[in-house]
mmCIF file of N, CA and C in Angstrom:
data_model
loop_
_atom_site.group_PDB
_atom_site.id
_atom_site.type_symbol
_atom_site.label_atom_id
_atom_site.label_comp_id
_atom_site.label_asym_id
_atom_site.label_seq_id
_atom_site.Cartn_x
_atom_site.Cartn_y
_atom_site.Cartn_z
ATOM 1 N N UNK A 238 0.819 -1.197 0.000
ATOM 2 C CA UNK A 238 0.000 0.000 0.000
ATOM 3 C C UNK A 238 0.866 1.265 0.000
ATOM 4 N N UNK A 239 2.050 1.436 0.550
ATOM 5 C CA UNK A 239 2.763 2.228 1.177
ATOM 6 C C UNK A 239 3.690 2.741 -0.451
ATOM 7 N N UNK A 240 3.973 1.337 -1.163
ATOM 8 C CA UNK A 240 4.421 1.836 -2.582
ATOM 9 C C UNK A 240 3.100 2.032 -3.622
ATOM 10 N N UNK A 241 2.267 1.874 -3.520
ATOM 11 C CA UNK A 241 1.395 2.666 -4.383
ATOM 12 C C UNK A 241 0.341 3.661 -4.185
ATOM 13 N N UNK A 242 0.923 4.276 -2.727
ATOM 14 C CA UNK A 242 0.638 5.924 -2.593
ATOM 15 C C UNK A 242 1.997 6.730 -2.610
ATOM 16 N N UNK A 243 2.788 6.302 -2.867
ATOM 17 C CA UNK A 243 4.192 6.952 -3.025
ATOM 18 C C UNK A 243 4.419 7.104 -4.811
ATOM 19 N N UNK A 244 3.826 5.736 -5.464
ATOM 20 C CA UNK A 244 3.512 6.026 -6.513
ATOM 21 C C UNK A 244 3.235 7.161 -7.269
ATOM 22 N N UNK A 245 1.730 7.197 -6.276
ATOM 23 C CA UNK A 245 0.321 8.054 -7.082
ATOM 24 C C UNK A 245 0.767 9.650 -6.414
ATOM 25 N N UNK A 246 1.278 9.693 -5.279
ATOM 26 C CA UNK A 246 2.148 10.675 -4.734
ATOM 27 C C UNK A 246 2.787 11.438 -6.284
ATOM 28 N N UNK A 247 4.038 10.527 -6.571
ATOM 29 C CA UNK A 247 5.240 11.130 -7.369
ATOM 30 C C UNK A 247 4.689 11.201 -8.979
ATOM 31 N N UNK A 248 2.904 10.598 -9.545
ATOM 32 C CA UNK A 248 2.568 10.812 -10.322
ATOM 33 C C UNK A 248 1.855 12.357 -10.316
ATOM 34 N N UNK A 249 1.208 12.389 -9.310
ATOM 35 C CA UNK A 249 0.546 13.700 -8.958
ATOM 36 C C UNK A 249 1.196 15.037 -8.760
ATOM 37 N N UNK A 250 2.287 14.954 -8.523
ATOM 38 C CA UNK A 250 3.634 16.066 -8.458
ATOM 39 C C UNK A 250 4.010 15.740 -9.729
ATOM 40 N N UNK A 251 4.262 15.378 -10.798
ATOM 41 C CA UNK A 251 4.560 14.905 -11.797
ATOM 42 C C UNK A 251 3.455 16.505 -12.646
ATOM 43 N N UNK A 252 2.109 15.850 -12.375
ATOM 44 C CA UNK A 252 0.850 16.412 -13.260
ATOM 45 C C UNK A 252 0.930 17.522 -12.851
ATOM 46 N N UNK A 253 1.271 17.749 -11.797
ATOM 47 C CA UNK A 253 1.146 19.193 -11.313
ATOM 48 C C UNK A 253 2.046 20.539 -11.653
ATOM 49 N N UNK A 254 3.783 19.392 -11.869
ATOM 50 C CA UNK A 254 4.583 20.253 -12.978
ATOM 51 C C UNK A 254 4.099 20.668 -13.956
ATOM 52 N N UNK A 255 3.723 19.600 -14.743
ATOM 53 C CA UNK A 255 3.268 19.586 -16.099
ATOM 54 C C UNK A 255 1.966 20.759 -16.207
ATOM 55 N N UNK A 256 1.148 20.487 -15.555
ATOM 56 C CA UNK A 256 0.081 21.998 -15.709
ATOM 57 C C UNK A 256 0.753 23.216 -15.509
ATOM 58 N N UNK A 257 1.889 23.447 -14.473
ATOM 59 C CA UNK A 257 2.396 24.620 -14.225
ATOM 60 C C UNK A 257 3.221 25.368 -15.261
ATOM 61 N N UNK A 258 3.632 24.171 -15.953
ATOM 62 C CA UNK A 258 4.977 24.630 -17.306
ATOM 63 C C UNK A 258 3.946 24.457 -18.390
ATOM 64 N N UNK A 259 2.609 24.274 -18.674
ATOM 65 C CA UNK A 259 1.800 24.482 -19.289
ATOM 66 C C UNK A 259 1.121 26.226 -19.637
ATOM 67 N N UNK A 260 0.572 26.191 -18.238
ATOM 68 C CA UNK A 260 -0.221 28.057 -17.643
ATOM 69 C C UNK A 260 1.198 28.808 -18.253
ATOM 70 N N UNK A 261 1.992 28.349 -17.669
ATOM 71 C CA UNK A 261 3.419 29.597 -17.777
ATOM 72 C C UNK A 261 3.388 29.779 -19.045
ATOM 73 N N UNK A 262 3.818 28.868 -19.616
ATOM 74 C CA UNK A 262 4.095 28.494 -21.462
ATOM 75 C C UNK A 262 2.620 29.700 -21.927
ATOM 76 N N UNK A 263 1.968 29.848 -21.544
ATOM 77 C CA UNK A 263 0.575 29.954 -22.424
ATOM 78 C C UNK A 263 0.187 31.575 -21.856
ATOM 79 N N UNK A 264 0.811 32.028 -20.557
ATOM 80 C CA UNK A 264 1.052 33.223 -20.041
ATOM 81 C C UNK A 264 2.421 34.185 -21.272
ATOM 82 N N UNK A 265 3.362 33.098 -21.046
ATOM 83 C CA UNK A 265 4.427 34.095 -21.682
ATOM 84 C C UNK A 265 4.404 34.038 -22.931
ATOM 85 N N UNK A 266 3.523 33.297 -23.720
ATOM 86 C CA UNK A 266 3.557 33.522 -25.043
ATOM 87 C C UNK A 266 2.489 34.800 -25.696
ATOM 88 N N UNK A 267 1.457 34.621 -24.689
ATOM 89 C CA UNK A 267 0.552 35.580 -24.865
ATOM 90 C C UNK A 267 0.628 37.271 -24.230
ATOM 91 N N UNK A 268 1.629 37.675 -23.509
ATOM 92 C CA UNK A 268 2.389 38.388 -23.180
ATOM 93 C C UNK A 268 2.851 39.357 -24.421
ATOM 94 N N UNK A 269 2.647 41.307 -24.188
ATOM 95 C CA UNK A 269 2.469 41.738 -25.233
ATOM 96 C C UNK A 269 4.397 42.093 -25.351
ATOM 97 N N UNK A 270 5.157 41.322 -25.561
ATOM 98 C CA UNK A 270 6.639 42.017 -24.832
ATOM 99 C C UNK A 270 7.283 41.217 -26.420
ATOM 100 N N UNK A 271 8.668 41.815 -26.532
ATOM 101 C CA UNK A 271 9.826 41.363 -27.728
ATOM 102 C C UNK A 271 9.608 39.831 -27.755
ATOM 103 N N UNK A 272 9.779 39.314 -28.850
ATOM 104 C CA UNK A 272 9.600 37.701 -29.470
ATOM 105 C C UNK A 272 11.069 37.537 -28.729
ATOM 106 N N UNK A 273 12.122 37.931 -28.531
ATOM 107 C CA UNK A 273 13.411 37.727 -28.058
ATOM 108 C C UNK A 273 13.075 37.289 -26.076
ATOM 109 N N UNK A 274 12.446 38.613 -25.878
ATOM 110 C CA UNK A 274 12.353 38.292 -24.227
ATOM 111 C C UNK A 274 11.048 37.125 -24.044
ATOM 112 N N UNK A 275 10.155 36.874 -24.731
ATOM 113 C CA UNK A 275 9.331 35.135 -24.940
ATOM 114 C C UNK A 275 10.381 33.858 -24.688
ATOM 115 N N UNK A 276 11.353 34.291 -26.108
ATOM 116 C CA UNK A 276 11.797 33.247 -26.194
ATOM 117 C C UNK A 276 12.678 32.664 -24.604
ATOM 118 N N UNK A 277 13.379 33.872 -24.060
ATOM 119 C CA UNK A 277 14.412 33.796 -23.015
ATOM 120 C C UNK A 277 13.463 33.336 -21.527
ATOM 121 N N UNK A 278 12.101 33.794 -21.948
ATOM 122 C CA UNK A 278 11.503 33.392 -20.479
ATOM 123 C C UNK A 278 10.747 31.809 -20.810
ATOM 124 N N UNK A 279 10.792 31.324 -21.866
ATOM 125 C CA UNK A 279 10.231 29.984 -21.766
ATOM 126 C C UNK A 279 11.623 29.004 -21.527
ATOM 127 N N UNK A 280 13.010 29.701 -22.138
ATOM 128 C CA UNK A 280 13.967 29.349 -21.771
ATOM 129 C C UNK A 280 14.129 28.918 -20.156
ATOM 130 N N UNK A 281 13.900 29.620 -19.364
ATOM 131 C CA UNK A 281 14.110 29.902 -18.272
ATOM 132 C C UNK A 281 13.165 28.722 -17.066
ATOM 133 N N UNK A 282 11.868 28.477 -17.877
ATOM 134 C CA UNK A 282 10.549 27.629 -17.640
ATOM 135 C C UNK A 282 11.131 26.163 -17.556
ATOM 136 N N UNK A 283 12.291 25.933 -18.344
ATOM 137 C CA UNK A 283 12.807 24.635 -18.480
ATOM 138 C C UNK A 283 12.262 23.995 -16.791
ATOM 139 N N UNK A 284 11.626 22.351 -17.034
ATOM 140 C CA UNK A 284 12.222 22.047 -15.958
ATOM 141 C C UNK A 284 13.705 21.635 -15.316
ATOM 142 N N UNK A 285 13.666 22.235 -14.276
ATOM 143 C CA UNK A 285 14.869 22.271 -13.103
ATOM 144 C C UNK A 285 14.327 22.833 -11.606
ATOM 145 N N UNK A 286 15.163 22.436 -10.964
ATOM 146 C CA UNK A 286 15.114 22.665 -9.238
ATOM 147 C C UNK A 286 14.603 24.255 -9.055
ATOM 148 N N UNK A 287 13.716 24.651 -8.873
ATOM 149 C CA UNK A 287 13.356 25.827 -8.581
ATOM 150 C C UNK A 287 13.837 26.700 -7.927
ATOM 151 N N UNK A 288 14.511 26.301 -7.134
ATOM 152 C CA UNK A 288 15.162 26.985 -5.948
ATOM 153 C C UNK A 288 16.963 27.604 -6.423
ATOM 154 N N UNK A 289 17.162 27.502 -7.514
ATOM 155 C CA UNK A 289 18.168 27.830 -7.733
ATOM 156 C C UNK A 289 18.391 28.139 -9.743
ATOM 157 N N UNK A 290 18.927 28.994 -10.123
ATOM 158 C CA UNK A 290 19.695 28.717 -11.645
ATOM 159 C C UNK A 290 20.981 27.925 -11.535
ATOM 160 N N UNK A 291 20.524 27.077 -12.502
ATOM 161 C CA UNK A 291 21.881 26.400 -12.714
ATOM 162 C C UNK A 291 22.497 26.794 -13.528
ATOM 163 N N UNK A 292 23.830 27.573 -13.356
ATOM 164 C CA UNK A 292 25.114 27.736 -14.370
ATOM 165 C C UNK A 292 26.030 27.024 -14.735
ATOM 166 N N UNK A 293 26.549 26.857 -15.816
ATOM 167 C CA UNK A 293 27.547 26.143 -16.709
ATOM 168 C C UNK A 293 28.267 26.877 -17.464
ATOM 169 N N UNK A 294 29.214 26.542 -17.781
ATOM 170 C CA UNK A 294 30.588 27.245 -19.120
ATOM 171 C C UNK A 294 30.307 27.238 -20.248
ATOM 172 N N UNK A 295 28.743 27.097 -20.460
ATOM 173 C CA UNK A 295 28.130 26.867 -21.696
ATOM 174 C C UNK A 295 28.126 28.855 -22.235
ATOM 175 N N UNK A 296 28.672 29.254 -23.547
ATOM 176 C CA UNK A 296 28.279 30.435 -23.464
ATOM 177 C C UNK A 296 26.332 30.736 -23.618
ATOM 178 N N UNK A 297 26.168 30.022 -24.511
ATOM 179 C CA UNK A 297 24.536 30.329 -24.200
ATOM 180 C C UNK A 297 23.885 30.552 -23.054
ATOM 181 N N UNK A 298 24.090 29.460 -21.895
ATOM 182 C CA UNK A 298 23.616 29.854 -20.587
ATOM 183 C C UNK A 298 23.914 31.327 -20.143
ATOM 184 N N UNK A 299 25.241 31.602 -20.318
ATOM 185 C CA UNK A 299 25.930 32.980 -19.612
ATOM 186 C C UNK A 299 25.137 33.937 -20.565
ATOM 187 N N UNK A 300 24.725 33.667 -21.869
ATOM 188 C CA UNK A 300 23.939 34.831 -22.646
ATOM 189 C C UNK A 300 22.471 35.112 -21.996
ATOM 190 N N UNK A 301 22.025 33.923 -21.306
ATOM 191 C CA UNK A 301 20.518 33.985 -21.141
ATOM 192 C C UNK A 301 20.307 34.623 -19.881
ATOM 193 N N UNK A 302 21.390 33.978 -19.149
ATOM 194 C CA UNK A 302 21.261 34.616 -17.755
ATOM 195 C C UNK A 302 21.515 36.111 -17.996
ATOM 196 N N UNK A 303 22.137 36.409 -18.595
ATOM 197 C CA UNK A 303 22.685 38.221 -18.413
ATOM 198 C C UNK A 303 21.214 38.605 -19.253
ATOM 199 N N UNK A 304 20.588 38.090 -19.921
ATOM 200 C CA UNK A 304 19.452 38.981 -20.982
ATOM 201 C C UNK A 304 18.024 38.617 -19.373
ATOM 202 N N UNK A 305 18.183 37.414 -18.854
ATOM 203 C CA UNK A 305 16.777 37.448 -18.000
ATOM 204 C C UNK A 305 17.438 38.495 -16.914
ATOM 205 N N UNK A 306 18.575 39.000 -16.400
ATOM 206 C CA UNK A 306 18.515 40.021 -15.155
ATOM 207 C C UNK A 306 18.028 41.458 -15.675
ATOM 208 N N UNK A 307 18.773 41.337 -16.974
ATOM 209 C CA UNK A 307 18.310 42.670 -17.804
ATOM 210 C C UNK A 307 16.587 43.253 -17.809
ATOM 211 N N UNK A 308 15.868 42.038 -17.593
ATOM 212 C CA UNK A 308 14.842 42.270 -17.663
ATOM 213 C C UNK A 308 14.191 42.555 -16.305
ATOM 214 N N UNK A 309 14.872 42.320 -15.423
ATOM 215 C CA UNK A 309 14.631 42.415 -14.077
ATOM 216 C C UNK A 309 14.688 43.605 -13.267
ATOM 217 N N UNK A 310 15.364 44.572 -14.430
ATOM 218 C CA UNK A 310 16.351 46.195 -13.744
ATOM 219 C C UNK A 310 15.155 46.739 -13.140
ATOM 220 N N UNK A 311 15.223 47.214 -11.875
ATOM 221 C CA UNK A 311 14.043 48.364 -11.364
ATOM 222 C C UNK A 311 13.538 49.611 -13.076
ATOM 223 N N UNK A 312 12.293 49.904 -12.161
ATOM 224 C CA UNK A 312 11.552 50.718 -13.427
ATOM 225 C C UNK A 312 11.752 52.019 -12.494
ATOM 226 N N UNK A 313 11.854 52.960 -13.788
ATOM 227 C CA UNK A 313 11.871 54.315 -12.861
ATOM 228 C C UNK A 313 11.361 55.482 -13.517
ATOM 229 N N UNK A 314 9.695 55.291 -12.467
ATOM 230 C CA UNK A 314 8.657 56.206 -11.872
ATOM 231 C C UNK A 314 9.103 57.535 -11.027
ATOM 232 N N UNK A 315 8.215 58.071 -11.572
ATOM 233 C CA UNK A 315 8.225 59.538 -11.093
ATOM 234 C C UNK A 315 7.372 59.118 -9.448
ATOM 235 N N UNK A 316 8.282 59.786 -8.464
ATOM 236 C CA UNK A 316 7.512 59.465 -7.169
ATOM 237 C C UNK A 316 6.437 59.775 -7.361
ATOM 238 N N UNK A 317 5.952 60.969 -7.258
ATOM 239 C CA UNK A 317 4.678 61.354 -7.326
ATOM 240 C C UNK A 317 3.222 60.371 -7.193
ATOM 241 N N UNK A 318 3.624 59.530 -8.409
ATOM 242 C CA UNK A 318 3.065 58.108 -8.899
ATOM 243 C C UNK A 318 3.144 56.894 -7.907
ATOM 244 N N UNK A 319 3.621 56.763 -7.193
ATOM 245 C CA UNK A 319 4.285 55.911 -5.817
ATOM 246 C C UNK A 319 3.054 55.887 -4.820
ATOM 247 N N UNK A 320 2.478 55.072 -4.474
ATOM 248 C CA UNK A 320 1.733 54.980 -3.456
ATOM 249 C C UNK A 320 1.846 53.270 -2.548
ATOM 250 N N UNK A 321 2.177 53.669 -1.458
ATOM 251 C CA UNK A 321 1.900 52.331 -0.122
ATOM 252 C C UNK A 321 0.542 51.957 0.215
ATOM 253 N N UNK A 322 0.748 50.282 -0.368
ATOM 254 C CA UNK A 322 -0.297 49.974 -0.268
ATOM 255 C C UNK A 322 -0.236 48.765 1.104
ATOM 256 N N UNK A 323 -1.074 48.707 2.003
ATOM 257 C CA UNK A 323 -1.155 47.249 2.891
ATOM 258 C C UNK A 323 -1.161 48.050 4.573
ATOM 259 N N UNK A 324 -1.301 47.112 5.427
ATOM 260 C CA UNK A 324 -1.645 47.818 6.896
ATOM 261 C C UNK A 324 0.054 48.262 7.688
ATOM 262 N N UNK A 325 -0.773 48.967 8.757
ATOM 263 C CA UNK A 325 0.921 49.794 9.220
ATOM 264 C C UNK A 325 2.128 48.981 9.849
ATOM 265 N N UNK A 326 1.907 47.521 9.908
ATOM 266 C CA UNK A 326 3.116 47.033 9.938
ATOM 267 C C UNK A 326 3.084 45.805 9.561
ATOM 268 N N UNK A 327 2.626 45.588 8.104
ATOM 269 C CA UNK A 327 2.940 44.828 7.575
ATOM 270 C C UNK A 327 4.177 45.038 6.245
ATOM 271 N N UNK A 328 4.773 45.773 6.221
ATOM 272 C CA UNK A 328 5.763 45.788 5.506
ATOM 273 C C UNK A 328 5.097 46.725 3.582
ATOM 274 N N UNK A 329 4.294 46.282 3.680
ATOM 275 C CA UNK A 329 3.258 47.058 2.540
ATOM 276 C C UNK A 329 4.036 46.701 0.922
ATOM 277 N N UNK A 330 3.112 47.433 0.302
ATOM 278 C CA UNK A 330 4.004 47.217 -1.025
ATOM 279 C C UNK A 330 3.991 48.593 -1.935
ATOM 280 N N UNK A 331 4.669 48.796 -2.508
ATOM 281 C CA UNK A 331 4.769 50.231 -3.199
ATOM 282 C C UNK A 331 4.159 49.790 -4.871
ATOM 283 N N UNK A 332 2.943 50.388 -4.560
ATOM 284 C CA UNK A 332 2.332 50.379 -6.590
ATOM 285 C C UNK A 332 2.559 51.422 -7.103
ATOM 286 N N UNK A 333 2.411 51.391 -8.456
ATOM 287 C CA UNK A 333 2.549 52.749 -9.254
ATOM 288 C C UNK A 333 1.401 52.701 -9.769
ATOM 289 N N UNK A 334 0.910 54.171 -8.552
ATOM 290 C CA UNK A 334 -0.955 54.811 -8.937
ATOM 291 C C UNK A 334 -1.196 55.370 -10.513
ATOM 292 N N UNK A 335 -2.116 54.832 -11.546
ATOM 293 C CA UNK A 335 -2.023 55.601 -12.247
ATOM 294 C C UNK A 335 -3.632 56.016 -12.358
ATOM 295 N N UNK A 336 -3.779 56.743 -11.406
ATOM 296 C CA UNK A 336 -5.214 57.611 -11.225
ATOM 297 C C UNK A 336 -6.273 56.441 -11.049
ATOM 298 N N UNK A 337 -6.216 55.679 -10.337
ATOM 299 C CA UNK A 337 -6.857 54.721 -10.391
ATOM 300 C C UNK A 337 -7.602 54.504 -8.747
ATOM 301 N N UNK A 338 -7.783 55.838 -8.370
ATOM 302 C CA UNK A 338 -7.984 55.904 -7.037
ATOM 303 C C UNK A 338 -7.152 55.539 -5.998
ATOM 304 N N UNK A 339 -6.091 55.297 -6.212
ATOM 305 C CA UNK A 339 -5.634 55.051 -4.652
ATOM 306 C C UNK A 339 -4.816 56.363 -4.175
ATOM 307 N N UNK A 340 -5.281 56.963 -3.223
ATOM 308 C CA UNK A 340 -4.133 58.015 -2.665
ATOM 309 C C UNK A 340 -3.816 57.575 -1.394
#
């Protein structure tokens, strides 16, 4: 019994990848952004250990990694536009208001 819920266990984490690298796939393709930065974020979707990028001496890897941080650079808003959102000590989050009621 014990190996065929460990089974149905490691099939079910299995399906559950598979839907997730599915949604993603079907998020970033439909995404209004460069056919170049698509390609680098389904790149990125590969399965692997989540918890980490894996690097290699491969130059492609070293190309992909430097183009996905690129995409990562802070955006820069006019404060003005800056509003804290969440309760007074929860750490909050900073959106960029664009007249959308929040002051």
């Amino acid at each position: 019994m014990q190996t065929f819920l460990q089974n149905l266990n490691e099939k079910l984490k299995l399906n559950n990848e598979l839907n997730y690298q599915l949604l993603m796939s079907q998020i970033i393709l439909n995404l209004s952004i460069d056919k170049k930065d698509k390609e680098l974020l389904l790149l990125l979707l590969q399965n692997r250990d989540k918890n980490y990028i894996r690097i290699n001496h491969n130059e492609g890897c070293f190309e992909n990694v430097k183009s996905y941080l690129r995409l990562l650079r802070p955006l820069k808003l006019p404060r003005k536009n800056l509003t804290r959102i969440g309760g007074k000590n929860d750490g909050g989050y900073v959106m960029h208001s664009m007249g959308g009621g929040f002051e």
